[in-house]
PDB file of C-alpha atoms in Angstrom:
ATOM      1  CA  MET Q  22      17.140   5.391 -18.416  1.00 94.00           C
ATOM      2  CA  ILE Q  23      15.941   4.844 -14.850  1.00 96.00           C
ATOM      3  CA  TRP Q  24      12.560   3.199 -14.386  1.00 97.00           C
ATOM      4  CA  VAL Q  25      10.838   4.190 -11.143  1.00 96.00           C
ATOM      5  CA  ILE Q  26       7.900   2.033 -10.090  1.00 96.00           C
ATOM      6  CA  GLY Q  27       5.832   4.587  -8.201  1.00 91.00           C
ATOM      7  CA  GLY Q  28       2.352   5.460  -7.035  1.00 84.00           C
ATOM      8  CA  THR Q  29       3.207   5.983  -3.354  1.00 84.00           C
ATOM      9  CA  LYS Q  30       4.219   8.978  -1.250  1.00 85.00           C
ATOM     10  CA  ASP Q  31       7.622   7.316  -0.953  1.00 89.00           C
ATOM     11  CA  SER Q  32       8.043   7.503  -4.736  1.00 90.00           C
ATOM     12  CA  ARG Q  33       7.122  11.188  -4.713  1.00 89.00           C
ATOM     13  CA  ASP Q  34       9.770  11.859  -2.030  1.00 91.00           C
ATOM     14  CA  PHE Q  35      12.392   9.938  -4.009  1.00 94.00           C
ATOM     15  CA  LEU Q  36      11.572  11.638  -7.304  1.00 93.00           C
ATOM     16  CA  GLU Q  37      11.665  15.115  -5.773  1.00 91.00           C
ATOM     17  CA  LYS Q  38      15.243  14.343  -4.800  1.00 92.00           C
ATOM     18  CA  ILE Q  39      16.505  12.570  -7.904  1.00 94.00           C
ATOM     19  CA  VAL Q  40      15.122  15.019 -10.495  1.00 91.00           C
ATOM     20  CA  LYS Q  41      17.624  17.566  -9.173  1.00 91.00           C
ATOM     21  CA  SER Q  42      20.396  15.290 -10.487  1.00 91.00           C
ATOM     22  CA  THR Q  43      18.843  13.729 -13.585  1.00 89.00           C
ATOM     23  CA  THR Q  44      15.637  13.769 -15.614  1.00 86.00           C
ATOM     24  CA  ASP Q  45      16.547  10.569 -17.452  1.00 92.00           C
ATOM     25  CA  ILE Q  46      13.621   8.921 -15.680  1.00 94.00           C
ATOM     26  CA  ILE Q  47      10.349   7.253 -16.573  1.00 95.00           C
ATOM     27  CA  VAL Q  48       7.745   6.425 -13.927  1.00 95.00           C
ATOM     28  CA  THR Q  49       4.966   3.858 -13.969  1.00 94.00           C
ATOM     29  CA  THR Q  50       2.000   3.689 -11.604  1.00 91.00           C
ATOM     30  CA  ALA Q  51      -0.760   1.098 -11.471  1.00 85.00           C
ATOM     31  CA  THR Q  52      -3.495   3.716 -11.119  1.00 81.00           C
ATOM     32  CA  GLU Q  53      -4.332   7.227 -12.277  1.00 80.00           C
ATOM     33  CA  TYR Q  54      -4.482   8.254  -8.623  1.00 74.00           C
ATOM     34  CA  GLY Q  55      -0.870   7.156  -8.240  1.00 74.00           C
ATOM     35  CA  GLY Q  56       0.003   9.286 -11.234  1.00 76.00           C
ATOM     36  CA  LYS Q  57      -1.638  12.339  -9.690  1.00 77.00           C
ATOM     37  CA  LEU Q  58       0.740  12.069  -6.746  1.00 75.00           C
ATOM     38  CA  LEU Q  59       3.533  12.910  -9.200  1.00 79.00           C
ATOM     39  CA  GLU Q  60       1.943  15.950 -10.821  1.00 79.00           C
ATOM     40  CA  ASN Q  61       4.248  18.936 -11.414  1.00 81.00           C
ATOM     41  CA  LEU Q  62       7.369  16.768 -11.444  1.00 84.00           C
ATOM     42  CA  PRO Q  63       9.489  16.859 -14.644  1.00 85.00           C
ATOM     43  CA  VAL Q  64       9.187  13.139 -15.357  1.00 87.00           C
ATOM     44  CA  LYS Q  65       7.396  11.066 -17.959  1.00 89.00           C
ATOM     45  CA  THR Q  66       4.645   9.010 -16.329  1.00 89.00           C
ATOM     46  CA  LEU Q  67       2.707   5.975 -17.540  1.00 90.00           C
ATOM     47  CA  CYS Q  68      -0.399   5.016 -15.530  1.00 90.00           C
ATOM     48  CA  LYS Q  69      -1.006   1.366 -16.387  1.00 89.00           C
ATOM     49  CA  LYS Q  70      -0.824  -2.043 -14.750  1.00 91.00           C
ATOM     50  CA  LEU Q  71       2.028  -4.017 -16.308  1.00 95.00           C
ATOM     51  CA  THR Q  72       2.207  -7.786 -16.558  1.00 95.00           C
ATOM     52  CA  TYR Q  73       5.552  -9.564 -16.600  1.00 97.00           C
ATOM     53  CA  SER Q  74       5.722  -9.671 -20.406  1.00 97.00           C
ATOM     54  CA  MET Q  75       4.661  -6.017 -20.593  1.00 97.00           C
ATOM     55  CA  MET Q  76       7.477  -5.145 -18.180  1.00 97.00           C
ATOM     56  CA  VAL Q  77      10.007  -6.925 -20.385  1.00 97.00           C
ATOM     57  CA  ASP Q  78       8.818  -5.002 -23.441  1.00 97.00           C
ATOM     58  CA  PHE Q  79       8.746  -1.743 -21.475  1.00 97.00           C
ATOM     59  CA  VAL Q  80      12.363  -2.155 -20.356  1.00 97.00           C
ATOM     60  CA  LYS Q  81      13.554  -2.899 -23.897  1.00 97.00           C
ATOM     61  CA  GLU Q  82      11.561  -0.107 -25.547  1.00 96.00           C
ATOM     62  CA  ASN Q  83      12.762   2.516 -23.077  1.00 96.00           C
ATOM     63  CA  SER Q  84      16.394   1.349 -22.809  1.00 96.00           C
ATOM     64  CA  ILE Q  85      16.064   0.883 -19.050  1.00 97.00           C
ATOM     65  CA  ASP Q  86      19.299   0.123 -17.215  1.00 95.00           C
ATOM     66  CA  LYS Q  87      18.058   0.551 -13.617  1.00 96.00           C
ATOM     67  CA  ILE Q  88      14.791  -0.333 -11.889  1.00 97.00           C
ATOM     68  CA  VAL Q  89      13.912   1.534  -8.695  1.00 97.00           C
ATOM     69  CA  ASP Q  90      10.924  -0.112  -7.031  1.00 97.00           C
ATOM     70  CA  LEU Q  91       8.959   2.171  -4.709  1.00 95.00           C
ATOM     71  CA  SER Q  92       5.647   0.369  -5.082  1.00 92.00           C
ATOM     72  CA  HIS Q  93       3.379  -0.270  -2.091  1.00 87.00           C
ATOM     73  CA  PRO Q  94       4.688  -2.815   0.460  1.00 85.00           C
ATOM     74  CA  TYR Q  95       1.740  -5.083  -0.400  1.00 87.00           C
ATOM     75  CA  ALA Q  96       2.220  -4.954  -4.183  1.00 87.00           C
ATOM     76  CA  MET Q  97       4.106  -8.258  -4.002  1.00 89.00           C
ATOM     77  CA  GLU Q  98       3.380  -9.369  -7.575  1.00 93.00           C
ATOM     78  CA  VAL Q  99       4.664  -6.087  -9.002  1.00 95.00           C
ATOM     79  CA  SER Q 100       7.906  -6.312  -7.049  1.00 95.00           C
ATOM     80  CA  GLN Q 101       8.489  -9.990  -7.817  1.00 96.00           C
ATOM     81  CA  ASN Q 102       7.891  -9.432 -11.532  1.00 96.00           C
ATOM     82  CA  ALA Q 103      10.275  -6.472 -11.544  1.00 97.00           C
ATOM     83  CA  ILE Q 104      12.963  -8.548  -9.800  1.00 97.00           C
ATOM     84  CA  ASP Q 105      12.544 -11.356 -12.332  1.00 97.00           C
ATOM     85  CA  VAL Q 106      12.701  -8.891 -15.249  1.00 97.00           C
ATOM     86  CA  SER Q 107      15.922  -7.395 -13.863  1.00 97.00           C
ATOM     87  CA  LYS Q 108      17.464 -10.863 -13.695  1.00 96.00           C
ATOM     88  CA  GLU Q 109      16.291 -11.882 -17.166  1.00 97.00           C
ATOM     89  CA  LEU Q 110      17.568  -8.703 -18.808  1.00 97.00           C
ATOM     90  CA  GLN Q 111      20.571  -8.326 -16.502  1.00 96.00           C
ATOM     91  CA  ILE Q 112      19.866  -4.817 -15.236  1.00 96.00           C
ATOM     92  CA  GLU Q 113      20.128  -3.361 -11.736  1.00 96.00           C
ATOM     93  CA  TYR Q 114      17.175  -3.497  -9.346  1.00 97.00           C
ATOM     94  CA  PHE Q 115      16.795  -1.351  -6.225  1.00 97.00           C
ATOM     95  CA  ARG Q 116      13.977  -1.574  -3.705  1.00 96.00           C
ATOM     96  CA  PHE Q 117      12.717   0.929  -1.144  1.00 95.00           C
ATOM     97  CA  GLU Q 118      10.933  -0.845   1.713  1.00 89.00           C
ATOM     98  CA  ARG Q 119       9.264   1.117   4.490  1.00 83.00           C
ATOM     99  CA  GLU Q 120      10.501   0.272   7.968  1.00 80.00           C
ATOM    100  CA  GLU Q 121       8.033  -1.715  10.012  1.00 77.00           C
ATOM    101  CA  ILE Q 122       6.584  -0.230  13.194  1.00 75.00           C
ATOM    102  CA  SER Q 123       8.595  -1.455  16.179  1.00 73.00           C
ATOM    103  CA  PHE Q 124       5.686  -1.755  18.613  1.00 79.00           C
ATOM    104  CA  LEU Q 125       2.437  -3.700  18.634  1.00 88.00           C
ATOM    105  CA  PRO Q 126      -1.041  -2.886  19.946  1.00 94.00           C
ATOM    106  CA  GLN Q 127      -2.204  -4.092  23.344  1.00 95.00           C
ATOM    107  CA  LYS Q 128      -4.811  -6.317  21.643  1.00 96.00           C
ATOM    108  CA  TYR Q 129      -4.152  -7.726  18.197  1.00 96.00           C
ATOM    109  CA  LYS Q 130      -4.290 -10.655  15.796  1.00 96.00           C
ATOM    110  CA  GLU Q 131      -2.107 -11.266  12.733  1.00 95.00           C
ATOM    111  CA  PHE Q 132      -2.964 -13.098   9.501  1.00 96.00           C
ATOM    112  CA  ASP Q 133      -0.708 -13.698   6.529  1.00 92.00           C
ATOM    113  CA  ASN Q 134      -3.518 -14.006   3.974  1.00 94.00           C
ATOM    114  CA  ILE Q 135      -6.839 -12.289   3.372  1.00 94.00           C
ATOM    115  CA  GLU Q 136      -8.835 -15.529   3.438  1.00 95.00           C
ATOM    116  CA  SER Q 137      -7.895 -16.479   7.000  1.00 96.00           C
ATOM    117  CA  LEU Q 138      -8.350 -12.892   8.143  1.00 97.00           C
ATOM    118  CA  ILE Q 139     -11.898 -12.777   6.774  1.00 95.00           C
ATOM    119  CA  LYS Q 140     -12.747 -16.168   8.267  1.00 95.00           C
ATOM    120  CA  TYR Q 141     -11.728 -14.834  11.685  1.00 97.00           C
ATOM    121  CA  LEU Q 142     -13.763 -11.639  11.287  1.00 96.00           C
ATOM    122  CA  GLU Q 143     -16.833 -13.588  10.257  1.00 94.00           C
ATOM    123  CA  GLY Q 144     -16.909 -15.110  13.733  1.00 94.00           C
ATOM    124  CA  VAL Q 145     -16.531 -11.962  15.834  1.00 96.00           C
ATOM    125  CA  GLU Q 146     -19.229  -9.731  17.297  1.00 95.00           C
ATOM    126  CA  GLY Q 147     -19.354  -5.960  16.955  1.00 97.00           C
ATOM    127  CA  ASN Q 148     -18.555  -3.430  14.258  1.00 98.00           C
ATOM    128  CA  ILE Q 149     -15.378  -3.651  12.195  1.00 98.00           C
ATOM    129  CA  LEU Q 150     -13.440  -0.846  10.484  1.00 98.00           C
ATOM    130  CA  VAL Q 151     -11.563  -2.095   7.410  1.00 97.00           C
ATOM    131  CA  THR Q 152      -8.663   0.039   6.139  1.00 96.00           C
ATOM    132  CA  LEU Q 153      -7.090  -2.400   3.670  1.00 93.00           C
ATOM    133  CA  GLY Q 154      -7.740  -0.368   0.519  1.00 87.00           C
ATOM    134  CA  SER Q 155     -10.226  -0.993  -2.260  1.00 88.00           C
ATOM    135  CA  ASN Q 156      -8.409  -3.905  -3.942  1.00 87.00           C
ATOM    136  CA  ASN Q 157      -9.364  -6.251  -1.096  1.00 91.00           C
ATOM    137  CA  ILE Q 158     -13.056  -5.310  -0.976  1.00 93.00           C
ATOM    138  CA  PRO Q 159     -14.268  -8.129  -3.305  1.00 93.00           C
ATOM    139  CA  HIS Q 160     -12.991 -10.690  -0.783  1.00 94.00           C
ATOM    140  CA  PHE Q 161     -15.666  -9.539   1.686  1.00 94.00           C
ATOM    141  CA  SER Q 162     -18.612 -10.186  -0.663  1.00 90.00           C
ATOM    142  CA  LYS Q 163     -19.905 -13.410   0.942  1.00 89.00           C
ATOM    143  CA  LEU Q 164     -19.734 -12.405   4.583  1.00 92.00           C
ATOM    144  CA  LYS Q 165     -22.897 -13.119   6.549  1.00 90.00           C
ATOM    145  CA  ASN Q 166     -22.171 -10.199   8.887  1.00 93.00           C
ATOM    146  CA  LEU Q 167     -21.316  -7.682   6.141  1.00 95.00           C
ATOM    147  CA  LYS Q 168     -23.654  -5.123   7.748  1.00 95.00           C
ATOM    148  CA  ASN Q 169     -21.148  -4.873  10.629  1.00 97.00           C
ATOM    149  CA  PHE Q 170     -18.264  -3.857   8.344  1.00 97.00           C
ATOM    150  CA  TYR Q 171     -17.281  -0.248   7.646  1.00 98.00           C
ATOM    151  CA  PHE Q 172     -14.866   0.342   4.774  1.00 97.00           C
ATOM    152  CA  ARG Q 173     -12.584   3.390   4.765  1.00 97.00           C
ATOM    153  CA  ILE Q 174     -11.512   4.088   1.200  1.00 94.00           C
ATOM    154  CA  LEU Q 175     -10.381   6.964  -0.995  1.00 91.00           C
ATOM    155  CA  PRO Q 176     -13.205   9.235  -2.212  1.00 92.00           C
ATOM    156  CA  LYS Q 177     -13.158   7.945  -5.795  1.00 89.00           C
ATOM    157  CA  TRP Q 178     -16.232   6.704  -7.634  1.00 91.00           C
ATOM    158  CA  ASP Q 179     -14.614   3.440  -8.792  1.00 90.00           C
ATOM    159  CA  MET Q 180     -13.673   2.532  -5.228  1.00 92.00           C
ATOM    160  CA  VAL Q 181     -17.136   3.357  -3.932  1.00 95.00           C
ATOM    161  CA  LYS Q 182     -18.536   1.187  -6.734  1.00 95.00           C
ATOM    162  CA  LYS Q 183     -16.408  -1.757  -5.576  1.00 94.00           C
ATOM    163  CA  CYS Q 184     -18.137  -1.477  -2.208  1.00 95.00           C
ATOM    164  CA  GLU Q 185     -21.581  -1.220  -3.763  1.00 95.00           C
ATOM    165  CA  ASP Q 186     -20.886  -4.198  -6.047  1.00 94.00           C
ATOM    166  CA  VAL Q 187     -20.389  -6.515  -3.064  1.00 93.00           C
ATOM    167  CA  GLY Q 188     -23.464  -5.230  -1.237  1.00 94.00           C
ATOM    168  CA  VAL Q 189     -21.943  -2.691   1.145  1.00 95.00           C
ATOM    169  CA  LEU Q 190     -24.558  -0.098   2.115  1.00 95.00           C
ATOM    170  CA  PRO Q 191     -23.763   3.632   1.697  1.00 96.00           C
ATOM    171  CA  LYS Q 192     -23.841   4.127   5.469  1.00 96.00           C
ATOM    172  CA  ASN Q 193     -20.989   1.620   5.765  1.00 97.00           C
ATOM    173  CA  ILE Q 194     -18.725   3.414   3.274  1.00 97.00           C
ATOM    174  CA  ILE Q 195     -16.314   6.021   4.663  1.00 97.00           C
ATOM    175  CA  ALA Q 196     -14.854   7.704   1.578  1.00 96.00           C
ATOM    176  CA  MET Q 197     -12.130  10.039   2.851  1.00 94.00           C
ATOM    177  CA  GLN Q 198      -8.609  11.074   1.931  1.00 88.00           C
ATOM    178  CA  GLY Q 199      -5.907  10.555   4.561  1.00 83.00           C
ATOM    179  CA  PRO Q 200      -3.545  10.830   6.272  1.00 83.00           C
ATOM    180  CA  PHE Q 201      -5.555  10.346   9.459  1.00 93.00           C
ATOM    181  CA  SER Q 202      -4.365  11.523  12.854  1.00 95.00           C
ATOM    182  CA  LYS Q 203      -4.759   9.503  16.033  1.00 96.00           C
ATOM    183  CA  ASN Q 204      -7.656  11.721  17.056  1.00 97.00           C
ATOM    184  CA  MET Q 205      -9.398  11.310  13.705  1.00 97.00           C
ATOM    185  CA  ASN Q 206      -9.098   7.528  14.029  1.00 97.00           C
ATOM    186  CA  LYS Q 207     -10.469   7.713  17.564  1.00 98.00           C
ATOM    187  CA  ALA Q 208     -13.395   9.813  16.391  1.00 98.00           C
ATOM    188  CA  MET Q 209     -14.307   7.234  13.730  1.00 98.00           C
ATOM    189  CA  ILE Q 210     -13.977   4.372  16.190  1.00 98.00           C
ATOM    190  CA  GLU Q 211     -16.340   6.157  18.568  1.00 98.00           C
ATOM    191  CA  GLN Q 212     -18.772   7.321  15.871  1.00 97.00           C
ATOM    192  CA  TYR Q 213     -19.260   3.846  14.396  1.00 98.00           C
ATOM    193  CA  ASP Q 214     -18.874   1.905  17.676  1.00 98.00           C
ATOM    194  CA  ILE Q 215     -15.922  -0.010  16.250  1.00 98.00           C
ATOM    195  CA  LYS Q 216     -14.607  -3.070  18.117  1.00 98.00           C
ATOM    196  CA  TYR Q 217     -12.032  -4.259  15.534  1.00 98.00           C
ATOM    197  CA  LEU Q 218      -9.725  -2.207  13.298  1.00 98.00           C
ATOM    198  CA  VAL Q 219      -8.365  -4.058  10.256  1.00 97.00           C
ATOM    199  CA  THR Q 220      -5.166  -2.725   8.714  1.00 95.00           C
ATOM    200  CA  LYS Q 221      -1.996  -3.527   6.821  1.00 91.00           C
ATOM    201  CA  GLN Q 222       1.450  -3.301   8.370  1.00 86.00           C
ATOM    202  CA  ALA Q 223       2.274  -0.373   6.103  1.00 74.00           C
ATOM    203  CA  GLY Q 224       4.599   1.575   8.412  1.00 74.00           C
ATOM    204  CA  ASP Q 225       4.533   5.225   9.420  1.00 68.00           C
ATOM    205  CA  THR Q 226       3.913   6.452   5.873  1.00 68.00           C
ATOM    206  CA  GLY Q 227       0.775   4.336   5.745  1.00 70.00           C
ATOM    207  CA  GLY Q 228      -0.591   5.708   9.025  1.00 84.00           C
ATOM    208  CA  GLU Q 229      -0.109   2.482  10.978  1.00 88.00           C
ATOM    209  CA  ARG Q 230       1.221   4.179  14.107  1.00 91.00           C
ATOM    210  CA  GLU Q 231      -1.800   6.500  14.401  1.00 94.00           C
ATOM    211  CA  LYS Q 232      -4.171   3.552  14.021  1.00 95.00           C
ATOM    212  CA  ILE Q 233      -2.404   1.545  16.739  1.00 95.00           C
ATOM    213  CA  GLU Q 234      -2.351   4.474  19.162  1.00 96.00           C
ATOM    214  CA  ALA Q 235      -6.038   5.163  18.567  1.00 97.00           C
ATOM    215  CA  ALA Q 236      -6.968   1.489  18.998  1.00 97.00           C
ATOM    216  CA  ASP Q 237      -5.043   1.247  22.267  1.00 97.00           C
ATOM    217  CA  GLU Q 238      -6.690   4.346  23.711  1.00 97.00           C
ATOM    218  CA  MET Q 239     -10.131   3.083  22.672  1.00 98.00           C
ATOM    219  CA  ASN Q 240      -9.352  -0.450  23.925  1.00 97.00           C
ATOM    220  CA  ILE Q 241     -10.199  -2.233  20.674  1.00 98.00           C
ATOM    221  CA  GLU Q 242      -8.467  -5.048  18.808  1.00 98.00           C
ATOM    222  CA  VAL Q 243      -6.253  -4.457  15.770  1.00 97.00           C
ATOM    223  CA  VAL Q 244      -6.372  -7.146  13.088  1.00 97.00           C
ATOM    224  CA  PHE Q 245      -3.281  -7.109  10.870  1.00 95.00           C
ATOM    225  CA  LEU Q 246      -2.842  -8.408   7.349  1.00 94.00           C
ATOM    226  CA  THR Q 247       0.887  -9.008   7.612  1.00 91.00           C
ATOM    227  CA  ARG Q 248       3.345  -7.672   5.088  1.00 86.00           C
ATOM    228  CA  PRO Q 249       4.247 -10.065   2.242  1.00 84.00           C
ATOM    229  CA  LYS Q 250       7.729 -11.535   2.361  1.00 84.00           C
ATOM    230  CA  VAL Q 251       9.793 -10.899  -0.759  1.00 86.00           C
ATOM    231  CA  GLU Q 252      13.504 -11.628  -1.154  1.00 89.00           C
ATOM    232  CA  TYR Q 253      14.747  -8.285  -2.483  1.00 92.00           C
ATOM    233  CA  PRO Q 254      18.249  -8.389  -4.023  1.00 90.00           C
ATOM    234  CA  SER Q 255      19.010  -4.783  -3.039  1.00 91.00           C
ATOM    235  CA  CYS Q 256      16.798  -3.141  -0.410  1.00 94.00           C
ATOM    236  CA  TYR Q 257      16.878   0.239   1.366  1.00 94.00           C
ATOM    237  CA  SER Q 258      14.683   1.824   4.021  1.00 91.00           C
ATOM    238  CA  ASP Q 259      16.256   5.264   3.797  1.00 92.00           C
ATOM    239  CA  ILE Q 260      15.385   7.491   0.809  1.00 93.00           C
ATOM    240  CA  ASP Q 261      18.701   9.359   0.982  1.00 94.00           C
ATOM    241  CA  LYS Q 262      20.766   6.159   0.939  1.00 94.00           C
ATOM    242  CA  LEU Q 263      18.709   4.788  -1.943  1.00 95.00           C
ATOM    243  CA  PHE Q 264      19.170   8.016  -3.902  1.00 94.00           C
ATOM    244  CA  LYS Q 265      22.965   7.974  -3.429  1.00 93.00           C
ATOM    245  CA  ARG Q 266      23.158   4.326  -4.465  1.00 93.00           C
ATOM    246  CA  VAL Q 267      21.113   4.842  -7.623  1.00 93.00           C
ATOM    247  CA  ILE Q 268      23.015   7.962  -8.681  1.00 89.00           C
ATOM    248  CA  GLU Q 269      26.531   6.739  -7.951  1.00 80.00           C
ATOM    249  CA  LYS Q 270      26.697   4.446 -10.981  1.00 60.00           C
TER     250      LYS Q 270
END
């Protein structure tokens, strides 16, 4: 049985390809939203966050012999746990990692942790558009200049509630489903008088290129939360090559 760690568009692309060769697959996603991305595919899906011990039990109960990790580039704990499980139980692990964008904005700063990023933003002037996803919202709760922050999130009630729980006003919540074009990003930057755009280095699939292009044309600074560094034992950035490698054994 092949265990696919999904919940991303990348996982959908991979599954659409592999189900033509085998349906001996089980998929896990951390959220129900991630599960919805896989609707209409002939695969068994479990929408649940798994701890390390839960992963071990899951692998044993489902007779997993291969792990294919297509989780988000910033889901470091998930990937590291899956790698450790594969080593403990001596099964194969494969990782798909999105290629990083090869160019940088004209004006930018980079931070390798959310704490230092927030400390920097607390000292700047002007409005800030945050596109880091809802999981990072609680980190912004104690900011003195919270009124200057605009959070772009998925239009789901639980994500909106995360914003409300830390004191974000409704006018500062942009609940919209992407992907966003360069022009859409530019329109938001202009509408909210944005001076700083905060984003992950999520690659083309995550809309990073369109954000950079919009920021450059609007002459604003991009603030990056850099991608976590994980030592993957077997890593691919091409879906076709990953598919061939997984199927060949």
